[in-house]
Short mmCIF file of C-alpha atoms and ligand atoms in Angstrom, two decimals:
data_model
loop_
_atom_site.label_atom_id
_atom_site.label_comp_id
_atom_site.label_asym_id
_atom_site.label_seq_id
_atom_site.Cartn_x
_atom_site.Cartn_y
_atom_site.Cartn_z
CA UNK H 13 -0.37 3.31 26.08
CA UNK H 14 -3.99 4.17 25.56
CA UNK H 15 -5.77 4.28 22.27
CA UNK H 16 -6.98 7.76 21.42
CA UNK H 17 -8.76 6.90 18.29
CA UNK H 18 -12.09 5.36 19.32
CA UNK H 19 -14.24 6.70 16.48
CA UNK H 20 -16.42 4.51 14.31
CA UNK H 21 -15.95 3.90 10.53
CA UNK H 22 -18.79 6.19 9.70
CA UNK H 23 -17.62 9.06 11.89
CA UNK H 24 -14.25 8.88 10.27
CA UNK H 25 -15.53 9.77 6.88
CA UNK H 26 -14.26 13.25 6.82
CA UNK H 27 -13.39 14.83 3.50
CA UNK H 28 -9.66 14.73 3.12
CA UNK H 29 -9.96 18.50 2.31
CA UNK H 30 -10.14 18.97 6.11
CA UNK H 31 -7.00 17.16 6.78
CA UNK H 32 -4.92 19.24 4.50
CA UNK H 33 -4.54 22.24 6.55
CA UNK H 34 -5.96 23.53 9.84
CA UNK H 35 -6.51 27.33 9.94
CA UNK H 36 -5.26 29.17 13.02
CA UNK H 37 -7.12 32.59 13.12
CA UNK H 38 -10.03 33.88 11.12
CA UNK H 39 -9.65 37.27 9.10
CA UNK H 40 -12.08 39.90 8.61
CA UNK H 41 -11.66 39.73 4.89
CA UNK H 42 -14.84 38.65 3.15
CA UNK H 43 -16.77 37.60 6.24
CA UNK H 44 -20.16 36.64 4.73
CA UNK H 45 -23.46 37.26 6.39
CA UNK H 46 -24.38 33.70 5.74
CA UNK H 47 -23.86 30.73 8.07
CA UNK H 48 -20.24 29.39 7.78
CA UNK H 49 -20.45 25.50 7.49
CA UNK H 50 -16.91 24.75 6.48
CA UNK H 51 -14.47 26.66 8.70
CA UNK H 52 -11.38 24.86 7.46
CA UNK H 53 -11.95 25.75 3.92
CA UNK H 54 -11.22 29.25 2.63
CA UNK H 55 -11.72 29.92 -1.05
CA UNK H 56 -10.24 32.30 -3.49
CA UNK H 57 -11.62 32.61 -6.91
CA UNK H 58 -9.17 33.78 -9.50
CA UNK H 59 -10.79 36.56 -11.67
CA UNK H 60 -8.35 36.12 -14.73
CA UNK H 61 -10.41 34.26 -17.50
CA UNK H 62 -13.43 34.10 -15.20
CA UNK H 63 -14.46 37.72 -15.41
CA UNK H 64 -15.67 39.90 -12.57
CA UNK H 65 -19.40 39.35 -13.00
CA UNK H 66 -19.21 35.41 -13.10
CA UNK H 67 -16.81 35.68 -10.11
CA UNK H 68 -19.15 37.61 -7.97
CA UNK H 69 -22.01 35.33 -8.90
CA UNK H 70 -19.87 32.06 -7.96
CA UNK H 71 -18.79 33.95 -4.82
CA UNK H 72 -22.36 34.62 -3.68
CA UNK H 73 -23.43 31.06 -4.64
CA UNK H 74 -20.65 29.47 -2.56
CA UNK H 75 -21.38 31.83 0.46
CA UNK H 76 -24.95 30.85 0.35
CA UNK H 77 -23.95 27.22 0.62
CA UNK H 78 -21.79 27.85 3.77
CA UNK H 79 -18.42 28.34 2.10
CA UNK H 80 -15.93 31.15 3.10
CA UNK H 81 -14.70 33.05 -0.01
CA UNK H 82 -12.27 35.68 0.31
CA UNK H 83 -12.02 38.52 -2.16
CA UNK H 84 -8.31 38.99 -1.51
CA UNK H 85 -5.60 36.29 -2.02
CA UNK H 86 -3.65 35.91 1.23
CA UNK H 87 -1.88 33.25 3.10
CA UNK H 88 -5.18 32.36 4.85
CA UNK H 89 -6.52 30.80 1.56
CA UNK H 90 -6.72 27.01 1.52
CA UNK H 91 -8.19 26.55 -2.00
CA UNK H 92 -7.42 28.67 -5.06
CA UNK H 93 -10.02 28.10 -7.85
CA UNK H 94 -9.36 29.08 -11.49
CA UNK H 95 -10.88 28.79 -14.81
CA UNK H 96 -7.57 29.59 -16.46
CA UNK H 97 -6.52 26.63 -18.80
CA UNK H 98 -3.18 28.12 -19.32
CA UNK H 99 -1.39 26.44 -16.28
CA UNK H 100 1.90 28.19 -16.75
CA UNK H 101 0.75 31.76 -16.74
CA UNK H 102 -1.67 31.08 -13.79
CA UNK H 103 1.30 29.81 -11.74
CA UNK H 104 3.57 32.61 -12.91
CA UNK H 105 0.86 34.94 -11.57
CA UNK H 106 0.39 33.04 -8.30
CA UNK H 107 4.11 33.05 -7.63
CA UNK H 108 4.31 36.73 -8.25
CA UNK H 109 1.71 37.33 -5.50
CA UNK H 110 4.26 37.33 -2.80
CA UNK H 111 2.50 34.51 -0.75
CA UNK H 112 4.41 32.61 1.81
CA UNK H 113 2.06 29.69 1.90
CA UNK H 114 1.58 28.89 -1.74
CA UNK H 115 2.98 25.35 -1.49
CA UNK H 116 0.29 24.36 0.96
CA UNK H 117 -2.65 25.75 -1.01
CA UNK H 118 -4.57 23.62 -3.27
CA UNK H 119 -4.69 25.20 -6.75
CA UNK H 120 -7.86 23.73 -8.43
CA UNK H 121 -9.68 23.68 -11.59
CA UNK H 122 -13.16 25.04 -11.55
CA UNK H 123 -14.49 21.42 -11.83
CA UNK H 124 -13.72 21.17 -8.00
CA UNK H 125 -15.84 24.14 -7.30
CA UNK H 126 -18.74 22.98 -9.26
CA UNK H 127 -18.58 19.42 -7.74
CA UNK H 128 -18.41 21.05 -4.41
CA UNK H 129 -21.53 23.27 -5.05
CA UNK H 130 -23.44 20.32 -6.39
CA UNK H 131 -22.66 18.25 -3.28
CA UNK H 132 -23.21 21.15 -0.98
CA UNK H 133 -19.78 20.61 0.77
CA UNK H 134 -16.14 20.67 -0.17
CA UNK H 135 -15.57 17.42 -1.98
CA UNK H 136 -12.22 15.51 -1.76
CA UNK H 137 -9.59 16.83 -3.99
CA UNK H 138 -8.87 14.36 -6.68
CA UNK H 139 -5.96 14.40 -9.18
CA UNK H 140 -8.35 15.49 -12.02
CA UNK H 141 -9.09 18.62 -9.94
CA UNK H 142 -5.49 19.83 -9.52
CA UNK H 143 -3.89 22.36 -11.55
CA UNK H 144 -0.24 21.41 -11.25
CA UNK H 145 2.65 23.66 -11.74
CA UNK H 146 4.45 22.13 -14.68
CA UNK H 147 7.71 23.90 -14.15
CA UNK H 148 9.36 22.67 -10.98
CA UNK H 149 8.90 18.94 -11.24
CA UNK H 150 11.53 18.60 -8.57
CA UNK H 151 9.65 20.53 -6.06
CA UNK H 152 6.70 18.11 -6.39
CA UNK H 153 9.06 15.35 -5.15
CA UNK H 154 9.92 17.44 -2.23
CA UNK H 155 8.44 17.05 1.26
CA UNK H 156 5.25 19.14 1.16
CA UNK H 157 3.83 18.74 -2.29
CA UNK H 158 3.07 14.99 -2.42
CA UNK H 159 1.69 15.00 1.04
CA UNK H 160 -0.94 17.50 0.01
CA UNK H 161 -1.99 15.14 -2.77
CA UNK H 162 -2.19 11.87 -0.88
CA UNK H 163 -5.84 10.77 -0.59
CA UNK H 164 -7.42 9.30 2.57
CA UNK H 165 -8.87 6.53 0.35
CA UNK H 166 -6.74 3.80 -0.76
CA UNK H 167 -8.45 3.55 -3.96
CA UNK H 168 -6.99 6.85 -4.98
CA UNK H 169 -3.45 5.74 -4.14
CA UNK H 170 -1.00 3.52 -5.84
CA UNK H 171 0.37 0.79 -3.80
CA UNK H 172 2.98 -1.63 -5.28
CA UNK H 173 4.30 -4.74 -3.43
CA UNK H 174 7.38 -2.82 -2.74
CA UNK H 175 6.60 -1.55 0.81
CA UNK H 176 9.17 1.10 1.76
CA UNK H 177 7.91 1.43 5.31
CA UNK H 178 7.58 -2.26 6.41
CA UNK H 179 9.20 -1.53 9.69
CA UNK H 180 6.18 0.66 10.64
CA UNK H 181 3.50 -1.22 8.85
CA UNK H 182 4.38 -4.51 10.49
CA UNK H 183 4.04 -2.91 13.82
CA UNK H 184 0.73 -1.31 12.88
CA UNK H 185 -0.61 -4.62 11.67
CA UNK H 186 0.15 -6.37 14.95
CA UNK H 187 -1.60 -3.55 16.88
CA UNK H 188 -4.62 -3.70 14.41
CA UNK H 189 -4.81 -7.51 14.90
CA UNK H 190 -4.61 -7.11 18.74
CA UNK H 191 -7.41 -4.62 18.63
CA UNK H 192 -9.41 -7.01 16.53
CA UNK H 193 -8.83 -9.75 19.16
CA UNK H 194 -10.08 -7.33 21.71
CA UNK H 195 -13.20 -6.37 19.81
CA UNK H 196 -11.87 -2.70 19.41
CA UNK H 197 -13.02 -2.26 15.77
CA UNK H 198 -12.49 1.38 15.29
CA UNK H 199 -8.97 1.42 16.54
CA UNK H 200 -8.29 -1.70 14.38
CA UNK H 201 -9.52 0.31 11.39
CA UNK H 202 -7.42 3.27 12.33
CA UNK H 203 -4.21 1.27 12.34
CA UNK H 204 -5.08 -0.57 9.17
CA UNK H 205 -5.65 2.65 7.45
CA UNK H 206 -2.48 4.14 8.67
CA UNK H 207 -0.53 1.00 7.61
CA UNK H 208 -2.13 1.35 4.18
CA UNK H 209 -1.12 5.14 3.78
CA UNK H 210 2.54 4.28 4.63
CA UNK H 211 2.51 1.44 2.14
CA UNK H 212 1.70 3.71 -0.56
CA UNK H 213 4.64 6.08 0.02
CA UNK H 214 7.52 5.84 -2.47
CA UNK H 215 9.84 6.92 0.22
CA UNK H 216 10.78 5.74 3.74
CA UNK H 217 9.74 7.77 6.76
CA UNK H 218 13.01 8.72 8.30
CA UNK H 219 11.88 11.42 10.81
CA UNK H 220 8.31 12.16 12.35
CA UNK H 221 8.24 15.55 10.61
CA UNK H 222 8.05 13.83 7.25
CA UNK H 223 4.55 12.50 8.07
CA UNK H 224 3.04 15.93 8.41
CA UNK H 225 0.00 16.25 6.38
CA UNK H 226 -0.33 12.59 5.63
CA UNK H 227 -3.96 11.38 6.02
CA UNK H 228 -4.97 8.73 8.46
CA UNK H 229 -2.06 9.15 10.91
CA UNK H 230 -3.22 10.01 14.32
CA UNK H 231 -1.51 10.65 17.54
CA UNK H 232 -1.34 7.10 18.59
CA UNK H 233 0.06 5.87 15.38
CA UNK H 234 2.63 8.70 15.33
CA UNK H 235 3.69 7.80 18.87
CA UNK H 236 4.43 4.15 17.70
CA UNK H 237 6.36 5.49 14.80
CA UNK H 238 8.43 7.68 17.09
CA UNK H 239 9.28 4.71 19.18
CA UNK H 240 10.45 2.85 16.12
CA UNK H 241 12.40 5.76 14.82
CA UNK H 242 14.07 6.34 18.15
CA UNK H 243 14.70 2.82 19.42
CA UNK H 244 14.29 0.63 16.36
CA UNK H 245 11.15 -1.11 17.95
CA UNK H 246 7.84 -0.26 19.52
CA UNK H 247 7.53 -1.26 23.26
CA UNK H 248 3.75 -1.46 22.90
CA UNK H 249 4.10 -4.00 20.01
CA UNK H 250 6.64 -6.02 22.09
CA UNK H 251 4.24 -6.11 24.96
CA UNK H 252 1.53 -7.51 22.71
CA UNK H 253 3.85 -10.07 21.14
CA UNK H 254 4.73 -11.37 24.42
CA UNK H 255 1.22 -11.54 25.80
CA UNK H 256 -0.18 -15.14 26.21
CA UNK H 257 -3.48 -14.11 24.89
CA UNK H 258 -2.25 -12.59 21.68
CA UNK H 259 0.15 -15.62 21.07
CA UNK H 260 -2.67 -18.09 21.66
CA UNK H 261 -5.32 -16.36 19.62
CA UNK H 262 -2.72 -16.04 16.66
CA UNK H 263 -1.89 -19.47 16.92
CA UNK H 264 -5.41 -20.89 17.02
CA UNK H 265 -6.74 -18.69 14.23
CA UNK H 266 -3.90 -19.86 12.14
CA UNK H 267 -5.69 -23.20 11.79
CA UNK H 268 -8.08 -23.33 8.66
CA UNK H 269 -11.59 -23.27 9.89
CA UNK H 270 -10.97 -21.65 13.21
CA UNK H 271 -12.20 -18.16 13.54
CA UNK H 272 -11.71 -15.76 16.36
CA UNK H 273 -14.95 -16.83 18.25
CA UNK H 274 -13.67 -20.47 18.50
CA UNK H 275 -10.18 -19.44 19.30
CA UNK H 276 -11.28 -17.26 22.12
CA UNK H 277 -13.59 -20.02 23.55
CA UNK H 278 -10.69 -22.42 23.61
CA UNK H 279 -8.47 -19.76 25.13
CA UNK H 280 -10.98 -19.04 27.83
CA UNK H 281 -11.20 -22.72 28.67
CA UNK H 282 -7.38 -22.46 29.37
CA UNK H 283 -6.20 -24.25 26.19
CA UNK H 284 -2.93 -22.93 25.08
CA UNK H 285 -1.48 -25.44 22.33
CA UNK H 286 -2.65 -27.62 19.48
CA UNK H 287 -1.72 -30.74 21.49
CA UNK H 288 -4.00 -29.59 24.27
CA UNK H 289 -6.94 -29.01 21.98
CA UNK H 290 -6.47 -32.48 20.19
CA UNK H 291 -6.30 -34.17 23.53
CA UNK H 292 -9.38 -32.42 24.93
CA UNK H 293 -12.11 -35.08 24.63
CA UNK H 294 -15.00 -32.43 24.98
CA UNK H 295 -13.96 -30.61 21.85
CA UNK H 296 -15.57 -31.77 18.71
CA UNK H 297 -13.93 -30.36 15.70
CA UNK H 298 -15.85 -29.74 12.55
CA UNK H 299 -14.91 -31.21 9.14
CA UNK H 300 -13.01 -28.04 8.12
CA UNK H 301 -11.08 -27.80 11.36
CA UNK H 302 -10.21 -31.56 11.16
CA UNK H 303 -8.63 -30.88 7.68
CA UNK H 304 -6.95 -27.71 8.98
CA UNK H 305 -5.05 -29.66 11.67
CA UNK H 306 -4.39 -32.55 9.34
CA UNK H 307 -2.72 -30.41 6.75
CA UNK H 308 -1.45 -27.73 9.03
CA UNK H 309 2.25 -27.94 8.18
CA UNK H 310 1.54 -27.59 4.37
CA UNK H 311 -1.09 -24.89 4.35
CA UNK H 312 0.39 -22.68 6.95
CA UNK H 313 3.48 -22.54 4.70
CA UNK H 314 3.51 -19.81 2.03
CA UNK H 315 2.46 -20.72 -1.50
CA UNK H 316 4.91 -19.55 -4.18
CA UNK H 317 3.98 -18.11 -7.55
CA UNK H 318 5.12 -21.21 -9.35
CA UNK H 319 2.96 -23.45 -7.26
CA UNK H 320 -0.01 -20.88 -7.84
CA UNK H 321 0.65 -21.09 -11.59
CA UNK H 322 0.74 -24.95 -11.46
CA UNK H 323 -2.62 -24.96 -9.87
CA UNK H 324 -3.99 -22.57 -12.41
CA UNK H 325 -3.00 -24.94 -15.18
CA UNK H 326 -4.69 -27.68 -13.34
CA UNK H 327 -7.95 -25.71 -13.08
CA UNK H 328 -7.64 -24.63 -16.60
CA UNK H 329 -7.26 -28.07 -17.89
CA UNK H 330 -10.38 -29.30 -15.88
CA UNK H 331 -12.57 -26.43 -16.95
CA UNK H 332 -11.76 -26.55 -20.63
CA UNK H 333 -12.60 -30.32 -20.62
CA UNK H 334 -15.95 -29.49 -19.32
CA UNK H 335 -16.51 -26.51 -21.68
CA UNK H 336 -14.47 -24.91 -24.24
CA UNK H 337 -15.54 -21.41 -23.49
CA UNK H 338 -14.57 -21.62 -19.82
CA UNK H 339 -13.16 -18.22 -18.47
CA UNK H 340 -10.56 -18.67 -15.69
CA UNK H 341 -8.81 -15.84 -13.75
CA UNK H 342 -6.45 -16.00 -11.02
CA UNK H 343 -7.34 -13.38 -8.45
CA UNK H 344 -6.13 -12.39 -4.90
CA UNK H 345 -2.72 -11.49 -3.98
CA UNK H 346 -1.10 -13.30 -6.91
CA UNK H 347 -3.00 -11.07 -9.41
CA UNK H 348 -1.54 -8.11 -7.51
CA UNK H 349 1.93 -9.30 -8.22
CA UNK H 350 2.70 -10.87 -4.71
CA UNK H 351 5.48 -13.44 -4.74
CA UNK H 352 3.74 -15.65 -2.11
CA UNK H 353 0.30 -16.09 -0.68
CA UNK H 354 -1.58 -17.95 1.98
CA UNK H 355 -3.95 -19.58 -0.74
CA UNK H 356 -4.64 -19.31 -4.43
CA UNK H 357 -7.86 -17.63 -5.49
CA UNK H 358 -9.69 -18.09 -8.98
CA UNK H 359 -12.80 -17.04 -10.73
CA UNK H 360 -14.25 -19.80 -12.85
CA UNK H 361 -17.12 -18.99 -15.12
CA UNK H 362 -18.48 -19.35 -18.63
CA UNK H 363 -20.20 -16.79 -20.81
CA UNK H 364 -23.24 -19.27 -21.08
CA UNK H 365 -25.60 -17.71 -18.47
CA UNK H 366 -26.49 -20.08 -15.66
CA UNK H 367 -24.04 -22.84 -16.58
CA UNK H 368 -21.21 -21.36 -14.29
CA UNK H 369 -22.53 -23.17 -11.06
CA UNK H 370 -22.79 -26.40 -12.91
CA UNK H 371 -19.36 -25.94 -14.31
CA UNK H 372 -17.96 -25.38 -10.69
CA UNK H 373 -19.35 -28.70 -9.55
CA UNK H 374 -17.96 -30.58 -12.56
CA UNK H 375 -14.48 -29.15 -11.87
CA UNK H 376 -14.66 -30.44 -8.19
CA UNK H 377 -15.80 -33.78 -9.55
CA UNK H 378 -12.82 -33.84 -11.81
CA UNK H 379 -10.37 -33.12 -8.94
CA UNK H 380 -11.90 -36.05 -6.95
CA UNK H 381 -11.45 -38.36 -10.00
CA UNK H 382 -7.82 -37.25 -10.33
CA UNK H 383 -7.30 -38.01 -6.59
CA UNK H 384 -6.12 -34.45 -5.67
CA UNK H 385 -9.09 -33.22 -3.76
CA UNK H 386 -8.19 -33.45 -0.05
CA UNK H 387 -10.93 -31.31 1.19
CA UNK H 388 -14.03 -29.40 -0.19
CA UNK H 389 -16.50 -27.05 1.26
CA UNK H 390 -19.00 -26.17 -1.34
CA UNK H 391 -21.48 -23.29 -1.19
CA UNK H 392 -24.23 -23.08 -3.72
CA UNK H 393 -25.16 -19.82 -5.14
CA UNK H 394 -27.75 -17.72 -3.40
CA UNK H 395 -27.35 -14.85 -5.84
CA UNK H 396 -30.41 -13.02 -7.15
CA UNK H 397 -30.67 -9.44 -8.39
CA UNK H 398 -33.83 -8.95 -6.32
CA UNK H 399 -31.64 -9.19 -3.14
CA UNK H 400 -29.55 -6.21 -4.31
CA UNK H 401 -28.31 -3.82 -3.58
CA UNK H 402 -27.04 -4.99 -0.07
CA UNK H 403 -27.21 -2.07 2.33
CA UNK H 404 -24.41 -3.38 4.58
CA UNK H 405 -21.43 -5.15 3.19
CA UNK H 406 -21.12 -8.64 4.01
CA UNK H 407 -17.61 -10.46 3.81
CA UNK H 408 -19.26 -13.26 1.91
CA UNK H 409 -20.83 -12.75 -1.50
CA UNK H 410 -23.79 -14.72 -2.93
CA UNK H 411 -21.96 -16.55 -5.72
CA UNK H 412 -21.34 -20.30 -5.90
CA UNK H 413 -18.09 -20.97 -4.46
CA UNK H 414 -15.78 -23.58 -2.86
CA UNK H 415 -13.06 -23.52 -0.28
CA UNK H 416 -10.59 -26.42 -1.28
CA UNK H 417 -7.39 -28.11 -0.17
CA UNK H 418 -5.77 -29.60 -3.16
CA UNK H 419 -2.86 -31.95 -3.46
CA UNK H 420 -0.14 -30.55 -5.77
CA UNK H 421 2.47 -32.92 -7.31
CA UNK H 422 6.05 -31.54 -7.36
CA UNK H 423 6.26 -32.67 -11.13
CA UNK H 424 3.59 -30.06 -11.99
CA UNK H 425 5.60 -27.24 -10.65
CA UNK H 426 8.28 -25.28 -12.48
CA UNK H 427 11.26 -25.51 -10.32
CA UNK H 428 9.74 -27.88 -7.86
CA UNK H 429 7.71 -27.48 -4.70
CA UNK H 430 8.62 -25.29 -1.71
CA UNK H 431 9.13 -28.03 0.78
CA UNK H 432 9.76 -28.01 4.51
CA UNK H 433 13.36 -29.32 5.22
CA UNK H 434 13.63 -33.17 5.07
CA UNK H 435 10.27 -33.39 3.26
CA UNK H 436 10.55 -35.73 0.35
CA UNK H 437 6.82 -36.79 -0.24
CA UNK H 438 6.87 -35.25 -3.63
CA UNK H 439 3.57 -33.21 -3.10
CA UNK H 440 2.22 -30.55 -0.85
CA UNK H 441 -1.35 -29.53 0.22
CA UNK H 442 -2.53 -26.01 -0.89
CA UNK H 443 -5.59 -24.07 0.04
CA UNK H 444 -7.51 -22.94 -3.15
CA UNK H 445 -10.77 -20.86 -3.28
CA UNK H 446 -12.91 -21.01 -6.53
CA UNK H 447 -15.76 -18.52 -7.01
CA UNK H 448 -18.36 -18.67 -10.00
CA UNK H 449 -20.11 -15.42 -10.65
CA UNK H 450 -22.46 -15.21 -13.73
CA UNK H 451 -20.60 -13.65 -16.53
CA UNK H 452 -22.52 -10.24 -16.19
CA UNK H 453 -21.30 -10.03 -12.67
CA UNK H 454 -17.66 -10.86 -13.68
CA UNK H 455 -16.08 -7.35 -13.29
CA UNK H 456 -17.50 -6.73 -9.92
CA UNK H 457 -16.43 -10.19 -8.70
CA UNK H 458 -12.94 -9.78 -10.20
CA UNK H 459 -12.54 -6.36 -8.48
CA UNK H 460 -13.71 -7.73 -5.17
CA UNK H 461 -11.63 -11.02 -5.22
CA UNK H 462 -8.50 -9.16 -6.46
CA UNK H 463 -8.46 -7.00 -3.11
CA UNK H 464 -6.53 -6.05 -1.32
CA UNK H 465 -9.06 -6.13 1.46
CA UNK H 466 -8.10 -2.57 2.44
CA UNK H 467 -8.26 -1.42 -1.19
CA UNK H 468 -11.79 -2.82 -1.40
CA UNK H 469 -12.97 -1.30 1.82
CA UNK H 470 -11.93 2.02 0.78
CA UNK H 471 -13.47 1.62 -2.69
CA UNK H 472 -16.70 0.81 -1.11
CA UNK H 473 -16.27 3.70 1.40
CA UNK H 474 -15.57 6.10 -1.37
CA UNK H 475 -18.51 5.04 -3.42
CA UNK H 476 -20.74 5.47 -0.39
CA UNK H 477 -19.30 8.83 1.03
CA UNK H 478 -18.23 10.62 -2.08
CA UNK H 479 -20.69 9.32 -4.89
CA UNK H 480 -23.75 8.05 -3.05
CA UNK H 481 -23.26 4.73 -4.59
CA UNK H 482 -23.23 1.20 -3.15
CA UNK H 483 -20.41 -1.11 -4.34
CA UNK H 484 -20.07 -4.81 -3.46
CA UNK H 485 -18.96 -8.01 -5.33
CA UNK H 486 -22.06 -8.14 -7.27
CA UNK H 487 -23.01 -4.54 -8.41
CA UNK H 488 -22.71 -0.91 -8.34
CA UNK H 489 -25.81 0.97 -7.45
CA UNK H 490 -26.45 4.66 -7.84
CA UNK H 491 -28.66 5.85 -5.03
CA UNK H 492 -29.12 9.29 -6.73
CA UNK H 493 -30.29 7.91 -10.09
CA UNK H 494 -31.74 4.88 -8.30
CA UNK H 495 -30.35 2.47 -10.82
CA UNK H 496 -27.70 -0.48 -11.17
CA UNK H 497 -24.75 0.60 -13.33
CA UNK H 498 -23.48 -2.07 -15.72
CA UNK H 499 -19.92 -2.95 -16.11
CA UNK H 500 -17.96 -5.35 -18.54
CA UNK H 501 -14.50 -4.56 -16.92
CA UNK H 502 -13.03 -3.22 -13.82
CA UNK H 503 -12.14 -0.04 -15.85
CA UNK H 504 -15.94 0.58 -16.27
CA UNK H 505 -16.29 0.36 -12.52
CA UNK H 506 -13.64 2.84 -11.80
CA UNK H 507 -15.09 5.16 -14.59
CA UNK H 508 -18.50 5.04 -13.00
CA UNK H 509 -17.04 6.02 -9.70
CA UNK H 510 -15.02 8.98 -11.36
CA UNK H 511 -11.88 7.37 -10.28
CA UNK H 512 -8.61 7.02 -12.18
CA UNK H 513 -8.19 3.34 -12.99
CA UNK H 514 -5.77 1.70 -10.62
CA UNK H 515 -4.21 -1.52 -12.19
CA UNK H 516 -4.11 -4.75 -9.89
CA UNK H 517 -0.34 -4.38 -9.35
CA UNK H 518 -0.97 -1.01 -7.49
CA UNK H 519 -3.80 -2.37 -5.42
CA UNK H 520 -1.57 -3.63 -2.55
CA UNK H 521 -3.00 -1.11 -0.03
P1 LIG F 17 -7.46 -13.50 0.43
O1 LIG F 17 -7.98 -13.60 1.81
O2 LIG F 17 -6.98 -14.84 -0.32
O3 LIG F 17 -6.39 -12.42 0.39
O4 LIG F 17 -8.67 -12.87 -0.37
P2 LIG F 17 -5.22 -12.18 -0.49
O5 LIG F 17 -5.08 -10.73 -0.85
O6 LIG F 17 -5.20 -13.12 -1.75
O7 LIG F 17 -3.91 -12.58 0.47
P3 LIG F 17 -3.17 -13.93 0.65
O8 LIG F 17 -1.92 -13.80 -0.20
O9 LIG F 17 -4.01 -14.98 0.01
O10 LIG F 17 -2.83 -14.01 2.08
C1 LIG F 17 -8.46 -12.26 -1.64
C2 LIG F 17 -9.74 -11.25 -1.85
O11 LIG F 17 -10.84 -11.91 -2.04
C3 LIG F 17 -11.95 -11.41 -1.27
C4 LIG F 17 -11.21 -10.69 -0.05
O12 LIG F 17 -11.80 -9.53 0.45
C5 LIG F 17 -9.85 -10.26 -0.65
O13 LIG F 17 -9.88 -9.06 -1.22
N1 LIG F 17 -12.86 -12.17 -0.81
C6 LIG F 17 -12.63 -13.46 -0.24
C7 LIG F 17 -14.19 -11.99 -1.05
O14 LIG F 17 -14.51 -11.04 -1.63
N2 LIG F 17 -15.15 -12.86 -0.69
C8 LIG F 17 -14.77 -14.02 -0.08
O15 LIG F 17 -15.77 -14.82 0.32
C9 LIG F 17 -13.51 -14.31 0.25
MN1 LIG F 18 -5.56 -15.40 -1.46
#
């Protein structure tokens, strides 16, 4: 099957307003003499509470900015805007208007209108804009209502670790990975976004009709879902799983220190297994790859929560021996409530500015003295405010950090280690990442290192497309005000972005 969604990430940044409802035919009502810029959006301004003169002023304003505003409320309307703060009387009135399409309309507070006028385009509908019908709470649970409220941005959705659509998202992730292996970035992103939307649903998709109106699901993604719904599996995914190229690249990139480029180079040379690589005299493994192969059995096995906690205690002890005001936070998947991970990620810092990098090196020294340091790749800080804001997001941030393999003794772990069968060494190797941002960068680093990767991507995309701001692991920069925004906590960052706070447990996008 052929991928239909070869669009780049930038092109894909359509406002979710557009995805809510496609209009079929235009009406003659209220056709303005102005140029129409937003054909998919048709507004109706409710006169109640607004008054007729303000209504006609706002109507003219919107039309001058390219919006279609109808004078009459009909089923053609996509967005109803009201200044009425009495929700129940507004809804009683709307329901009495004899509309057939009310459930598909966005009923919005005037704030959505003013935001849109300021931006000169229909802004994405956020929860704070919605005037919700308080009465039929049951109806909101029904098929149509929640769909209209799901944002295209993961940072406006809540996603716990309880994935009700794993059967689809597993398939999407294999497809995405395969596109990544073949350097088809936009298709890869499309499938990752689709997977992320399905992960956020509190219900399981049981028929393709139930996906109507969900953002980020395209023809190709739906075709894969239909296969799975009908046959319990996707033939396209099965073909990928059985392909030699996919299997080999998957195997090689599972080694610590082996990226896609190296894996592909080995594959093109005809190598297919670890033993072939290790037996090939012309291949010179670097230090990281040597450790990757040496500890492969241990570090390719999932890390449990108890093991992560034990490592947290070890890091905590080491840091507090160095300075009593050390600040340690577990980040990554474990902070998001995951039961297992591929590594354990920590932020280690201190309120004493400039001392954090020194502290990180001391912690590594302490591990060495304890005999638990199996591997260490240390990267000194290259952070400086004068380098910011970064125009393009780089995977790596500038903070001092280290990628470690640590030896964890069974005696340190509540309930013991998760061991391979027959393994009675009494210890295992675990991958640990430590990062040391200066304390005034702490909130940004915490947000970035907590992930998920998809959640962070969409936070940055939302900041850029909806707020004209640049977010990364170091800062938040407002391009309109031309200033850096300060944040002491993650909550501050969400507030600057005008987003509802999403707690770490709900960031498993
Ligand atoms: P991980 O790759 O460890 O992912 O990166 P995870 O979510 O914890 O998943 P598992 O359980 O280990 O497989 C954690 C977060 O840290 C960010 C990543 O983008 C991710 O969101 N990160 C990682 C950075 O921001 N910079 C880095 O240099 C590395
Ligand atoms: Mn991790």
